[in-house]
Amino acid sequence: MFEQAFKNIDDVLWKEAGCTTELDYTEQTSWLLFLKYLDGLEQDRADEAALDGKKYSYILDKPYRWESWAAPKGKDGKLDHNKAQTGDDLRDFVNQKLFPYLHGFTQKATGPNTIEYKIGQIFGEIKNKIQSGYNLREIIDHIDELRFRSQTEKHELSHLYEAKIKNMGNAGRNGGEYYTPRPLIRAIVQVVQPKIGERIYDGAVGSAGFLCESFDYLRQSNPKRTTTQDRILQERTFYGKEKKSLAYVIAIMNMILHGIEAPNIIHTNTLTENLADIQDKDRYEIVMANPPFGGKERKEVQQNFPIRTGETAFLFLQHFVKILKAGGRGGVVIKNTFLSNTDNASFSLRKLLLESCNLHTVLDCPGGTFQGAGVKTVVLFFEKGAPTLRLGSGQTRKVWFYQLDPGRNLGKTNPLNDADLAEFVKLQKTLADSPKSWSVDAKSIDRTTFDLSVKNPNGGEEITHRSPEAIMDEIAALDAESAEVLGNIRALL
């Protein structure tokens, strides 16, 4: 229904000098989609108020509503070309009047979870990059074809938008920061098994994949929901924080398209929150996330954590453990070197997961799971409390490992799919042994290192990490070989 409109929008953006990457395409489509959605939301609320004999108080003043500046219609319901701005007039209105007006909503909003606050934050963070007012008019006309009214329409739009996010993720390193493969997210959600009434949190929300997939899971697993349960899903279930402005905009738009009208996403650097300040009222029953790794945080940010480290992912892991309620459940993606690194932060975090939590499952993902990222990852599943290394009721606690092997090389044209993870999800329910899975007795884990390296006892290859000395020796040997080849070529000249 709407696929052609999305293609047409991309075709125009491809011609636009101000937009050069998939990230730009997604960003510019997002703010226009948001305003079109907001127009539909206001129309619906005005209609509902009229049915109740009440007067609706619009969020936006009339000159700044979609129907006024973007798509003024005549009596025949078609675009009124006499009123519709284009060219420099349209571009100047958007840049000099519309964006400043919308950014002002941050000050007007009563709180961060209101739609007014979201409007202010979005339009304070992004800029209109469409420099040609004629291109902008063409894109607006395509956006105006889209409808958000029915569930069918929203469902199709959410799929098209997800495809756009995926393309952005495949476009390179920066885009990949915001995209976690949806089959992996769905598998994590199925293992964690959220329930209606539990609050789900992602402090590195990116494009909100974990929250959107959790919403879909909860709706599908609860087909006979009450009105109260639907309100709980809308208002008091999904929570996220995001530092980067583009990801913040995409997360909000993605959740809206999935059917969550006023997403509880806050634009902030999660890691600036001091762990000592987190109280019980701030905690959540479930954390699912793929925090950024490889980043470096400043010293003043590190002061907020008991385990000091510059590695962003390790700070997030501490945050997630702290913000979980007692008995809460987590599923967190992290670099696989975390399992065996000997640095103090890795050691201390493994000790925390094994002594203060029940680390019950480790999913070892193959290379190529994440497009544009040259690192291998694992997913840690744990419960807060019920520590693995303290035995209770005569029960021996274990850590269950699963080595994911799809039987092919993963890549952009051959990505991870749901079928690849079906066996993992099935076996995890009983923590069953198989050629790809095994359990390690908690008592056998070395207390001096808490090493959790993936060593498949069923014939799988042991993952070994070469020493820095060996890597440097190989580089030196390759350099010497290159020098010799260049010398031979020079002698021929």
Coordinates of C-alpha atoms in Angstrom, one line a residue:
M1 CA 0.0 0.0 0.0
F2 CA 2.7 2.5 1.0
E3 CA 5.9 0.9 -0.3
Q4 CA 5.9 3.0 -3.5
A5 CA 5.6 6.2 -1.4
F6 CA 8.7 5.2 0.6
K7 CA 10.6 4.4 -2.6
N8 CA 9.6 7.8 -4.1
I9 CA 10.8 9.6 -1.0
D10 CA 14.2 7.9 -1.2
D11 CA 14.4 8.8 -4.9
V12 CA 13.9 12.5 -4.1
L13 CA 16.4 12.4 -1.2
W14 CA 19.0 10.7 -3.4
K15 CA 18.9 13.8 -5.6
E16 CA 19.1 16.2 -2.6
A17 CA 22.6 17.7 -2.1
G18 CA 22.1 18.0 1.6
C19 CA 21.4 14.3 2.1
T20 CA 24.3 12.0 1.3
T21 CA 23.8 8.8 3.5
E22 CA 21.2 6.3 4.6
L23 CA 21.4 8.0 8.0
D24 CA 20.3 11.3 6.4
Y25 CA 17.5 9.6 4.5
T26 CA 16.1 8.1 7.7
E27 CA 16.5 11.2 9.7
Q28 CA 14.8 13.5 7.2
T29 CA 12.0 11.0 6.6
S30 CA 11.5 10.6 10.4
W31 CA 10.8 14.3 11.2
L32 CA 8.3 14.6 8.3
L33 CA 6.6 11.3 9.3
F34 CA 6.4 12.5 12.9
L35 CA 4.6 15.7 11.9
K36 CA 2.2 13.8 9.6
Y37 CA 1.5 11.3 12.4
L38 CA 0.9 14.2 14.8
D39 CA -1.6 15.7 12.4
G40 CA -3.5 12.4 12.3
L41 CA -3.4 12.1 16.1
E42 CA -4.8 15.6 16.6
Q43 CA -7.6 14.9 14.0
D44 CA -8.6 11.7 15.8
R45 CA -8.6 13.5 19.2
A46 CA -10.6 16.4 17.8
D47 CA -13.2 13.9 16.3
E48 CA -13.4 12.1 19.7
A49 CA -13.9 15.3 21.6
A50 CA -16.7 16.4 19.1
L51 CA -18.5 13.1 19.6
D52 CA -18.5 13.8 23.4
G53 CA -19.7 17.4 22.8
K54 CA -16.4 18.8 23.9
K55 CA -14.0 21.2 22.3
Y56 CA -10.5 19.9 21.6
S57 CA -7.5 22.0 22.4
Y58 CA -4.9 21.5 19.7
I59 CA -1.3 21.0 20.6
L60 CA 0.0 23.0 17.6
D61 CA -1.2 26.5 16.6
K62 CA -3.0 26.6 13.3
P63 CA -0.2 28.0 11.1
Y64 CA 2.1 25.1 12.2
R65 CA -0.3 22.2 11.6
W66 CA 0.4 19.9 8.7
E67 CA -3.0 20.8 7.1
S68 CA -1.9 24.5 7.0
W69 CA 1.7 24.6 5.9
A70 CA 2.4 21.2 4.4
A71 CA -0.7 20.0 2.7
P72 CA -3.5 22.6 2.6
K73 CA -6.5 21.1 0.8
G74 CA -9.3 22.5 -1.3
K75 CA -12.9 21.6 -1.0
D76 CA -12.3 18.7 -3.4
G77 CA -9.9 17.2 -0.8
K78 CA -6.9 17.7 -3.1
L79 CA -3.8 19.9 -2.6
D80 CA -4.5 23.6 -2.9
H81 CA -1.6 24.7 -5.1
N82 CA -2.4 28.4 -4.4
K83 CA -1.9 27.9 -0.6
A84 CA 0.8 25.2 -0.7
Q85 CA 4.3 26.8 -0.4
T86 CA 7.2 25.5 -2.4
G87 CA 10.8 26.5 -3.4
D88 CA 12.7 28.9 -1.2
D89 CA 9.4 30.1 0.6
L90 CA 8.8 26.5 1.9
R91 CA 12.4 25.9 2.9
D92 CA 12.6 29.3 4.7
F93 CA 9.3 28.7 6.5
V94 CA 10.5 25.3 7.7
N95 CA 14.0 26.5 8.8
Q96 CA 13.1 29.9 10.2
K97 CA 9.6 29.5 11.6
L98 CA 8.5 25.8 12.0
F99 CA 11.6 24.3 13.6
P100 CA 12.1 27.2 16.2
Y101 CA 8.4 27.1 17.0
L102 CA 8.4 23.3 17.6
H103 CA 11.7 23.4 19.6
G104 CA 10.0 25.8 22.0
F105 CA 7.7 23.0 23.2
T106 CA 10.5 21.7 25.5
Q107 CA 9.8 24.7 27.7
K108 CA 6.0 24.4 27.5
A109 CA 5.8 20.7 28.3
T110 CA 4.7 19.6 31.8
G111 CA 7.0 16.6 31.9
P112 CA 9.4 14.5 29.8
N113 CA 6.8 11.8 29.1
T114 CA 4.4 14.2 27.3
I115 CA 4.0 14.4 23.5
E116 CA 4.8 18.2 23.9
Y117 CA 8.2 17.4 25.4
K118 CA 9.0 14.9 22.6
I119 CA 8.1 17.5 20.0
G120 CA 10.5 20.0 21.6
Q121 CA 13.3 17.5 21.9
I122 CA 13.1 16.2 18.4
F123 CA 13.1 19.6 16.7
G124 CA 15.8 20.9 19.0
E125 CA 18.1 18.1 18.0
I126 CA 17.7 17.6 14.3
K127 CA 17.9 20.0 11.4
N128 CA 16.2 20.1 8.0
K129 CA 18.9 19.0 5.6
I130 CA 16.7 19.2 2.5
Q131 CA 18.2 22.4 0.9
S132 CA 15.9 22.5 -2.1
G133 CA 12.4 23.7 -1.4
Y134 CA 11.2 22.0 -4.5
N135 CA 12.6 18.6 -3.3
L136 CA 11.0 19.3 0.0
R137 CA 7.6 19.9 -1.6
E138 CA 7.9 16.7 -3.6
I139 CA 8.7 14.7 -0.4
I140 CA 5.9 16.3 1.6
D141 CA 3.4 15.3 -1.2
H142 CA 4.6 11.7 -0.9
I143 CA 4.4 11.7 2.9
D144 CA 0.9 13.1 2.7
E145 CA -0.2 9.9 0.9
L146 CA 0.6 7.9 4.1
R147 CA -2.2 7.2 6.7
F148 CA -1.8 6.2 10.3
R149 CA -5.4 5.6 11.1
S150 CA -6.0 1.8 11.0
Q151 CA -3.9 -0.9 12.6
T152 CA -3.3 -2.3 9.1
E153 CA -1.8 1.0 8.0
K154 CA 0.4 1.3 11.0
H155 CA 1.5 -2.3 10.7
E156 CA 2.7 -1.7 7.1
L157 CA 4.3 1.6 7.9
S158 CA 6.2 0.0 10.9
H159 CA 7.6 -2.7 8.5
L160 CA 8.7 -0.2 5.9
Y161 CA 10.3 2.0 8.6
E162 CA 12.1 -1.1 10.1
A163 CA 13.5 -1.8 6.6
K164 CA 14.7 1.8 6.4
I165 CA 16.4 1.4 9.8
K166 CA 18.0 -1.9 8.7
N167 CA 19.4 -0.2 5.5
M168 CA 20.8 2.5 7.7
G169 CA 22.4 -0.1 9.9
N170 CA 23.9 -1.9 6.9
A171 CA 25.2 1.4 5.5
G172 CA 28.2 1.4 7.9
R173 CA 29.6 1.7 11.3
N174 CA 27.6 4.8 12.5
G175 CA 24.3 3.4 11.2
G176 CA 25.1 0.0 12.8
E177 CA 25.2 1.7 16.2
Y178 CA 21.4 2.0 16.1
Y179 CA 20.5 -1.4 14.7
T180 CA 20.4 -4.8 16.4
P181 CA 19.3 -7.7 14.1
R182 CA 15.6 -8.2 14.8
P183 CA 15.8 -12.1 14.8
L184 CA 18.4 -11.8 17.7
I185 CA 16.1 -9.4 19.6
R186 CA 13.1 -11.7 19.1
A187 CA 15.1 -14.6 20.5
I188 CA 16.2 -12.6 23.5
V189 CA 12.6 -11.5 24.2
Q190 CA 11.4 -15.1 23.9
V191 CA 13.9 -16.3 26.5
V192 CA 13.3 -13.4 28.9
Q193 CA 9.5 -13.9 28.5
P194 CA 8.1 -10.5 29.6
K195 CA 4.6 -10.4 31.1
I196 CA 2.0 -7.6 31.1
G197 CA 2.5 -5.6 34.2
E198 CA 6.3 -5.9 34.1
R199 CA 8.2 -2.8 33.2
I200 CA 10.8 -3.2 30.4
Y201 CA 13.8 -0.9 30.2
D202 CA 16.6 -0.3 27.6
G203 CA 19.1 2.4 28.7
A204 CA 20.8 2.3 25.3
V205 CA 17.6 2.3 23.3
G206 CA 19.0 3.0 19.8
S207 CA 16.1 2.5 17.3
A208 CA 14.0 0.9 20.1
G209 CA 14.1 -2.6 18.6
F210 CA 13.9 -4.3 22.0
L211 CA 10.9 -2.3 23.1
C212 CA 9.1 -2.6 19.8
E213 CA 9.6 -6.4 19.6
S214 CA 8.6 -6.7 23.3
F215 CA 5.4 -4.8 22.5
D216 CA 4.6 -7.2 19.6
Y217 CA 5.4 -10.2 21.8
L218 CA 3.1 -9.1 24.6
R219 CA 0.3 -8.4 22.2
Q220 CA 0.6 -11.7 20.4
S221 CA 1.0 -13.8 23.6
N222 CA -2.0 -12.0 25.2
P223 CA -4.7 -11.9 22.4
K224 CA -7.6 -11.4 24.9
R225 CA -6.4 -8.3 26.6
T226 CA -8.6 -6.0 28.7
T227 CA -8.8 -2.2 28.2
T228 CA -6.8 -1.8 31.4
Q229 CA -4.1 -4.1 30.1
D230 CA -3.9 -2.2 26.8
R231 CA -3.5 1.1 28.8
I232 CA -0.7 -0.5 30.9
L233 CA 1.1 -1.5 27.6
Q234 CA 0.7 2.0 26.2
E235 CA 1.7 4.0 29.3
R236 CA 3.5 1.9 31.9
T237 CA 5.5 -0.9 30.3
F238 CA 8.2 0.4 27.9
Y239 CA 11.0 2.7 29.0
G240 CA 14.2 3.9 27.3
K241 CA 17.0 6.4 27.4
E242 CA 19.1 7.5 24.4
K243 CA 22.1 9.8 24.2
K244 CA 22.3 10.5 20.4
S245 CA 19.8 12.8 18.8
L246 CA 19.3 10.8 15.6
A247 CA 18.7 7.6 17.5
Y248 CA 16.3 9.4 19.8
V249 CA 14.2 10.6 16.9
I250 CA 14.2 7.2 15.2
A251 CA 13.3 5.4 18.5
I252 CA 10.2 7.6 19.1
M253 CA 9.1 7.3 15.5
N254 CA 9.6 3.5 15.4
M255 CA 7.6 3.0 18.7
I256 CA 4.8 5.3 17.4
L257 CA 4.6 3.3 14.2
H258 CA 4.4 0.1 16.2
G259 CA 1.4 1.5 18.0
I260 CA 2.8 3.1 21.2
E261 CA 1.4 6.7 21.1
A262 CA 3.6 8.5 23.6
P263 CA 6.8 6.6 24.1
N264 CA 8.6 6.9 27.4
I265 CA 11.9 7.6 25.8
I266 CA 14.2 10.2 27.5
H267 CA 17.0 12.0 25.6
T268 CA 19.9 11.8 28.0
N269 CA 23.3 10.1 28.6
T270 CA 22.3 7.2 30.8
L271 CA 25.9 6.9 32.2
T272 CA 25.8 10.3 33.8
E273 CA 23.4 8.9 36.4
N274 CA 25.2 8.0 39.6
L275 CA 24.5 4.4 40.5
A276 CA 24.3 5.4 44.2
D277 CA 21.3 7.6 43.4
I278 CA 19.2 4.7 42.0
Q279 CA 16.4 3.9 44.4
D280 CA 13.9 1.1 44.4
K281 CA 11.2 3.2 42.7
D282 CA 13.6 3.7 39.8
R283 CA 14.0 0.0 39.2
Y284 CA 12.5 -2.3 36.5
E285 CA 11.5 -5.9 36.3
I286 CA 13.2 -6.5 32.9
V287 CA 16.3 -5.1 31.1
M288 CA 17.1 -6.0 27.5
A289 CA 19.7 -4.1 25.6
N290 CA 22.6 -4.0 23.2
P291 CA 24.8 -1.2 24.7
P292 CA 27.4 0.4 22.5
F293 CA 30.9 -1.1 23.0
G294 CA 34.3 0.3 22.1
G295 CA 33.4 3.7 23.3
K296 CA 35.3 5.6 25.9
E297 CA 33.7 7.6 28.7
R298 CA 35.3 10.5 30.5
K299 CA 36.8 10.3 34.0
E300 CA 33.9 12.2 35.6
V301 CA 31.4 9.7 34.1
Q302 CA 33.4 6.8 35.4
Q303 CA 33.1 8.3 38.9
N304 CA 29.5 7.2 38.9
F305 CA 30.4 3.5 39.0
P306 CA 32.0 1.3 41.6
I307 CA 33.9 -0.6 38.9
R308 CA 35.9 2.1 37.1
T309 CA 36.5 1.6 33.4
G310 CA 36.4 3.7 30.2
E311 CA 34.7 0.9 28.3
T312 CA 31.1 2.1 27.6
A313 CA 29.6 -1.4 27.6
F314 CA 31.0 -2.3 31.0
L315 CA 29.6 0.8 32.5
F316 CA 26.2 0.0 31.0
L317 CA 26.3 -3.5 32.4
Q318 CA 26.8 -2.2 35.9
H319 CA 23.9 0.2 35.3
F320 CA 21.6 -2.6 34.1
V321 CA 22.4 -4.8 37.1
K322 CA 21.8 -1.9 39.5
I323 CA 18.5 -0.7 37.9
L324 CA 17.0 -4.2 38.0
K325 CA 14.6 -5.1 40.8
A326 CA 15.5 -8.0 43.0
G327 CA 14.5 -11.1 41.0
G328 CA 14.4 -9.0 37.8
R329 CA 15.6 -10.5 34.5
G330 CA 18.1 -9.3 32.0
G331 CA 19.3 -10.1 28.4
V332 CA 22.3 -8.0 27.4
V333 CA 24.6 -8.2 24.3
I334 CA 28.3 -7.7 24.9
K335 CA 31.6 -8.4 23.2
N336 CA 32.7 -12.1 23.6
T337 CA 36.1 -11.0 24.9
F338 CA 34.3 -10.0 28.1
L339 CA 34.1 -13.7 29.0
S340 CA 37.9 -14.1 29.2
N341 CA 39.6 -10.7 29.4
T342 CA 42.0 -10.4 32.4
D343 CA 41.6 -6.7 33.0
N344 CA 40.2 -5.6 36.4
A345 CA 36.8 -4.4 35.0
S346 CA 36.0 -7.6 33.1
F347 CA 37.0 -9.8 36.1
S348 CA 35.0 -7.7 38.5
L349 CA 31.9 -7.7 36.3
R350 CA 32.0 -11.5 35.8
K351 CA 32.3 -11.8 39.6
L352 CA 29.3 -9.6 40.0
L353 CA 27.2 -11.6 37.5
L354 CA 28.2 -14.9 39.2
E355 CA 28.1 -13.9 42.8
S356 CA 25.3 -11.3 43.0
C357 CA 23.2 -12.6 40.1
N358 CA 22.2 -15.9 38.5
L359 CA 24.0 -15.9 35.2
H360 CA 22.1 -18.8 33.7
T361 CA 22.6 -18.6 29.9
V362 CA 25.3 -17.5 27.6
L363 CA 24.5 -17.3 23.8
D364 CA 27.7 -17.2 21.7
C365 CA 27.0 -15.5 18.4
P366 CA 29.0 -16.0 15.3
G367 CA 30.9 -13.4 13.4
G368 CA 28.8 -11.4 11.0
T369 CA 25.8 -11.3 13.3
F370 CA 26.2 -7.5 13.4
Q371 CA 26.7 -5.8 10.0
G372 CA 29.5 -3.3 9.9
A373 CA 30.9 -4.4 13.3
G374 CA 34.1 -6.4 13.3
V375 CA 33.6 -8.0 16.7
K376 CA 32.0 -11.2 17.9
T377 CA 29.4 -10.9 20.6
V378 CA 27.6 -13.0 23.3
V379 CA 24.3 -12.5 25.0
L380 CA 24.2 -12.7 28.8
F381 CA 20.9 -13.8 30.4
F382 CA 20.7 -13.4 34.1
E383 CA 18.4 -12.8 37.1
K384 CA 19.3 -10.3 39.8
G385 CA 19.8 -12.2 43.1
A386 CA 19.8 -16.0 43.3
P387 CA 23.5 -16.0 42.8
T388 CA 25.1 -18.8 40.7
L389 CA 28.0 -19.5 43.0
R390 CA 26.1 -19.8 46.3
L391 CA 24.3 -23.1 46.5
G392 CA 20.8 -23.2 48.1
S393 CA 18.3 -26.0 48.8
G394 CA 20.9 -28.6 47.8
Q395 CA 20.7 -27.4 44.2
T396 CA 23.8 -27.1 42.1
R397 CA 23.6 -24.0 40.0
K398 CA 24.9 -24.1 36.4
V399 CA 25.6 -21.8 33.5
W400 CA 24.2 -23.0 30.2
F401 CA 26.1 -22.2 27.0
Y402 CA 24.8 -22.3 23.4
Q403 CA 27.2 -21.9 20.5
L404 CA 25.1 -20.5 17.6
D405 CA 26.2 -21.9 14.2
P406 CA 23.9 -21.2 11.3
G407 CA 26.1 -23.4 9.0
R408 CA 26.9 -20.5 6.7
N409 CA 28.9 -17.3 6.7
L410 CA 26.7 -14.4 7.8
G411 CA 26.8 -11.1 5.8
K412 CA 24.8 -8.3 4.4
T413 CA 23.3 -10.5 1.7
N414 CA 22.9 -13.5 4.1
P415 CA 21.8 -12.1 7.4
L416 CA 20.8 -13.9 10.6
N417 CA 17.2 -15.1 10.5
D418 CA 14.6 -16.5 13.0
A419 CA 15.1 -20.1 11.9
D420 CA 18.8 -19.8 12.9
L421 CA 17.8 -19.1 16.5
A422 CA 14.8 -21.5 16.7
E423 CA 16.9 -24.4 18.3
F424 CA 18.5 -22.0 20.8
V425 CA 15.1 -20.8 22.0
K426 CA 13.7 -24.3 22.2
L427 CA 16.7 -25.9 24.1
Q428 CA 17.0 -22.9 26.4
K429 CA 13.6 -23.7 28.0
T430 CA 15.1 -26.9 29.6
L431 CA 18.8 -25.9 29.3
A432 CA 19.3 -29.2 27.4
D433 CA 22.6 -30.5 26.2
S434 CA 23.2 -30.9 22.5
P435 CA 26.1 -30.8 20.0
K436 CA 25.9 -27.0 20.3
S437 CA 25.0 -26.6 24.0
W438 CA 26.4 -27.6 27.3
S439 CA 26.3 -26.7 31.0
V440 CA 29.1 -25.7 33.3
D441 CA 28.8 -26.4 37.0
A442 CA 29.2 -23.2 38.9
K443 CA 31.5 -24.8 41.4
S444 CA 34.0 -25.6 38.6
I445 CA 34.4 -21.9 37.6
D446 CA 37.8 -20.7 38.7
R447 CA 37.3 -18.2 41.5
T448 CA 40.6 -16.5 40.8
T449 CA 39.7 -15.5 37.3
F450 CA 35.9 -16.1 36.9
D451 CA 36.9 -17.1 33.3
L452 CA 33.8 -18.0 31.3
S453 CA 35.4 -18.7 27.9
V454 CA 33.3 -20.6 25.4
K455 CA 34.8 -24.1 25.3
N456 CA 32.4 -26.6 23.7
P457 CA 33.1 -30.0 25.2
N458 CA 31.1 -31.6 22.3
G459 CA 33.8 -31.1 19.7
G460 CA 33.2 -27.4 19.0
E461 CA 36.3 -25.3 18.4
E462 CA 37.7 -23.6 21.4
I463 CA 37.9 -19.9 20.9
T464 CA 41.5 -18.8 21.6
H465 CA 42.7 -15.2 21.6
R466 CA 46.2 -14.7 20.3
S467 CA 48.6 -12.7 22.5
P468 CA 49.5 -9.2 21.5
E469 CA 53.2 -10.3 21.0
A470 CA 52.1 -13.0 18.5
I471 CA 50.0 -10.4 16.5
M472 CA 52.9 -8.0 16.5
D473 CA 55.3 -10.7 15.3
E474 CA 52.9 -11.5 12.4
I475 CA 52.6 -7.8 11.4
A476 CA 56.4 -7.5 11.5
A477 CA 56.8 -10.6 9.3
L478 CA 54.2 -9.3 6.8
D479 CA 55.9 -5.9 6.7
A480 CA 59.3 -7.6 6.0
E481 CA 57.6 -9.7 3.2
S482 CA 56.1 -6.5 1.7
A483 CA 59.4 -4.7 1.8
E484 CA 61.1 -7.6 0.0
V485 CA 58.4 -7.7 -2.8
L486 CA 58.7 -3.9 -3.2
G487 CA 62.5 -4.2 -3.4
N488 CA 62.2 -6.8 -6.2
I489 CA 59.8 -4.6 -8.1
R490 CA 62.1 -1.6 -7.7
A491 CA 65.0 -3.7 -9.1
L492 CA 63.0 -4.4 -12.2
L493 CA 62.3 -0.7 -13.0

